XYZ file of C-alpha atoms in Angstrom:
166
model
C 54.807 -10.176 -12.876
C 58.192 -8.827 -11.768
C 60.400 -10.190 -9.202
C 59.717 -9.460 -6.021
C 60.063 -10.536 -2.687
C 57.936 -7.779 -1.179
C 54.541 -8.732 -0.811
C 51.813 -6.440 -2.065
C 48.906 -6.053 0.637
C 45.274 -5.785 -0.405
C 43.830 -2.119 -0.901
C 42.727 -0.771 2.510
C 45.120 -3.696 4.476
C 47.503 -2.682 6.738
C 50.545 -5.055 7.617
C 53.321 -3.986 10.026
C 56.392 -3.379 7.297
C 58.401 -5.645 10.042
C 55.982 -8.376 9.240
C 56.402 -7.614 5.417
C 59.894 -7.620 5.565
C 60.409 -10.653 7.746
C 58.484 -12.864 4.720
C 60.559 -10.972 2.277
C 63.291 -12.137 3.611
C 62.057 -15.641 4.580
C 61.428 -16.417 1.171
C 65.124 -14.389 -0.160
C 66.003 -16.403 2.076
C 64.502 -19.800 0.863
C 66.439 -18.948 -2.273
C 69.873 -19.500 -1.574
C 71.112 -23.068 -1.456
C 73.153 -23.691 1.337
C 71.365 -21.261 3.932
C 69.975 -24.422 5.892
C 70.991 -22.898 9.175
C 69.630 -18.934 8.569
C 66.477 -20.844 6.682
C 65.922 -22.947 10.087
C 66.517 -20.227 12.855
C 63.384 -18.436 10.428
C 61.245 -21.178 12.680
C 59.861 -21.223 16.176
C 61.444 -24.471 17.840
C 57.883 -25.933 17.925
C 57.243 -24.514 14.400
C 54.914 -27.051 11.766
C 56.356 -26.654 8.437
C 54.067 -28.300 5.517
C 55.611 -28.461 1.950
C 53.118 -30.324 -0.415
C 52.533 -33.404 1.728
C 55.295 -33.544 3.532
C 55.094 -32.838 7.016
C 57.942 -31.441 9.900
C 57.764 -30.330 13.319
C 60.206 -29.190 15.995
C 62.011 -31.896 17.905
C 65.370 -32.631 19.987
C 69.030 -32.518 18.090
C 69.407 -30.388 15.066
C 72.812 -29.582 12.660
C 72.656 -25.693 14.381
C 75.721 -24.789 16.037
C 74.629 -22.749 18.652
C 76.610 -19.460 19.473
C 74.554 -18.651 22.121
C 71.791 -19.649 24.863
C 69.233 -18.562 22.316
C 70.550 -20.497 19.799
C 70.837 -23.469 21.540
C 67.356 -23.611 22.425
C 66.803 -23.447 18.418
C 69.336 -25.760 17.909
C 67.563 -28.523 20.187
C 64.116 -27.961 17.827
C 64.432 -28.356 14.224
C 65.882 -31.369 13.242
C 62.864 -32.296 10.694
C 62.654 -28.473 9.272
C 66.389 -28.965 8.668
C 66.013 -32.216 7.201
C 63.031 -30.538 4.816
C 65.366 -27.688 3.517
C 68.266 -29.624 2.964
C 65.588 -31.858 0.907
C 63.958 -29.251 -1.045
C 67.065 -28.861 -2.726
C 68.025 -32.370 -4.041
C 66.762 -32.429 -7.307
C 66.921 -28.068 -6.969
C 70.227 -26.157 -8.137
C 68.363 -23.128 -8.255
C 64.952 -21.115 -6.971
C 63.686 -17.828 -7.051
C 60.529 -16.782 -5.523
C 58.349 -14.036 -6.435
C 55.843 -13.007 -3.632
C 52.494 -11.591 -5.557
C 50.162 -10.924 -2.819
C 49.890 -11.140 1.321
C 46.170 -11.430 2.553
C 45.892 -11.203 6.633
C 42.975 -12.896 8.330
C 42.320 -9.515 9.957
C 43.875 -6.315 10.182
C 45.546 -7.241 13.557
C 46.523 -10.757 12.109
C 49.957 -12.269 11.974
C 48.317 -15.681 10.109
C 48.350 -15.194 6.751
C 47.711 -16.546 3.160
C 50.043 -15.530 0.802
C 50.729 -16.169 -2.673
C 53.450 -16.335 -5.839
C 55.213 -18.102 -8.065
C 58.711 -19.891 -7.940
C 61.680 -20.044 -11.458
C 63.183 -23.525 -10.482
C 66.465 -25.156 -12.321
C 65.906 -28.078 -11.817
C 69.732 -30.546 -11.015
C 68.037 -32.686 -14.697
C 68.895 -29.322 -16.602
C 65.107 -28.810 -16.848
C 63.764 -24.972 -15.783
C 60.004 -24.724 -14.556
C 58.092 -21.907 -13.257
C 55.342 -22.898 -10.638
C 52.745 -21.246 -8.550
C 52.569 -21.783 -4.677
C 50.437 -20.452 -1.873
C 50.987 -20.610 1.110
C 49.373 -20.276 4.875
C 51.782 -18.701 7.578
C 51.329 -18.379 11.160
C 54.258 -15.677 12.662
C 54.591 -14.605 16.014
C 57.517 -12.447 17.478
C 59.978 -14.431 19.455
C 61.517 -13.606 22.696
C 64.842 -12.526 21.149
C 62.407 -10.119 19.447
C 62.771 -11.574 15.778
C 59.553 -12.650 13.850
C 59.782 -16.275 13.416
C 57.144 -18.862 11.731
C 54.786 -20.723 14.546
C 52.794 -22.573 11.057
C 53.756 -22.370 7.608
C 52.443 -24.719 4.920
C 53.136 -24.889 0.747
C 50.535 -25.750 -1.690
C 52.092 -25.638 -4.921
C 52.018 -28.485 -8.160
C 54.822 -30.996 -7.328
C 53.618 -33.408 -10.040
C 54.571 -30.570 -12.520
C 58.195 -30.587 -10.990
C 58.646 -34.245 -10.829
C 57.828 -33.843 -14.470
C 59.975 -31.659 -15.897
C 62.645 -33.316 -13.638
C 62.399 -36.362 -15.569
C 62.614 -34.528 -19.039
């Protein structure tokens, strides 16, 4: 498939094109190394964020510098989603995700299942394209942004650790 990140809906599914473009972005987002602090503030301070087995949830301190009241109350919640983006690129110089298809639980749903694939260059040299799904929970936060409450990864990381040590 072509590169995307706009999520195709099922036939008959309506999604609010915020929504859509919120997890467009989230996952442009994803994409560019560096972005720790934009990635983060994509998270409810209490947010769960699963990536393969690896567990984080909101808690006190975080690298955020806060510019404003809002932001500091993000700042104080994300130290262990920080601490998972800032590892999902260690052994990652590049990523690009391509967002295939968006299924809601309902029509009035903001929990999805989503799914795609991800190009990685690997920091080894190696490249690797892998498939991911993944489960998000989004809810619209007082500042009015859509932010994920839940999201967790299933994708192959044996296949990465693999071609890593090619």
């Amino acid at each position: 498939m072509a590169h995307t990140y706009r999520a195709i809906c099922p036939d008959g599914i309506d999604i609010s094109p915020d929504m859509i473009e919120f997890l467009g972005d989230f996952y442009r987002i994803s994409d560019i190394p560096g972005e720790h602090d934009q990635y983060v503030d994509l998270f409810m301070p209490s947010a769960t964020f699963i990536l393969a087995s690896k567990r984080a949830s909101g808690k006190e301190g975080s690298r955020l510098q806060p510019a404003s009241p809002a932001q500091t109350a993000m700042a104080n919640s994300q130290p262990e989603i920080m601490n998972t983006r800032i590892g999902m690129w260690s052994a990652v110089a590049s990523r690009r995700h391509t967002v295939h298809k968006v299924f809601p639980s309902s029509n009035s749903s903001n929990e999805f299942m989503l799914y795609g694939s991800v190009a990685l260059g690997l920091r080894s040299g190696a490249n690797i394209d892998v498939d991911w799904a993944a489960r998000a929970d989004i809810v619209k936060a007082a500042d009015g942004k859509w932010r994920m409450k839940f999201y967790q990864v299933y994708l192959d990381t044996g296949a990465i650790t693999a071609a890593a040590n090619q």
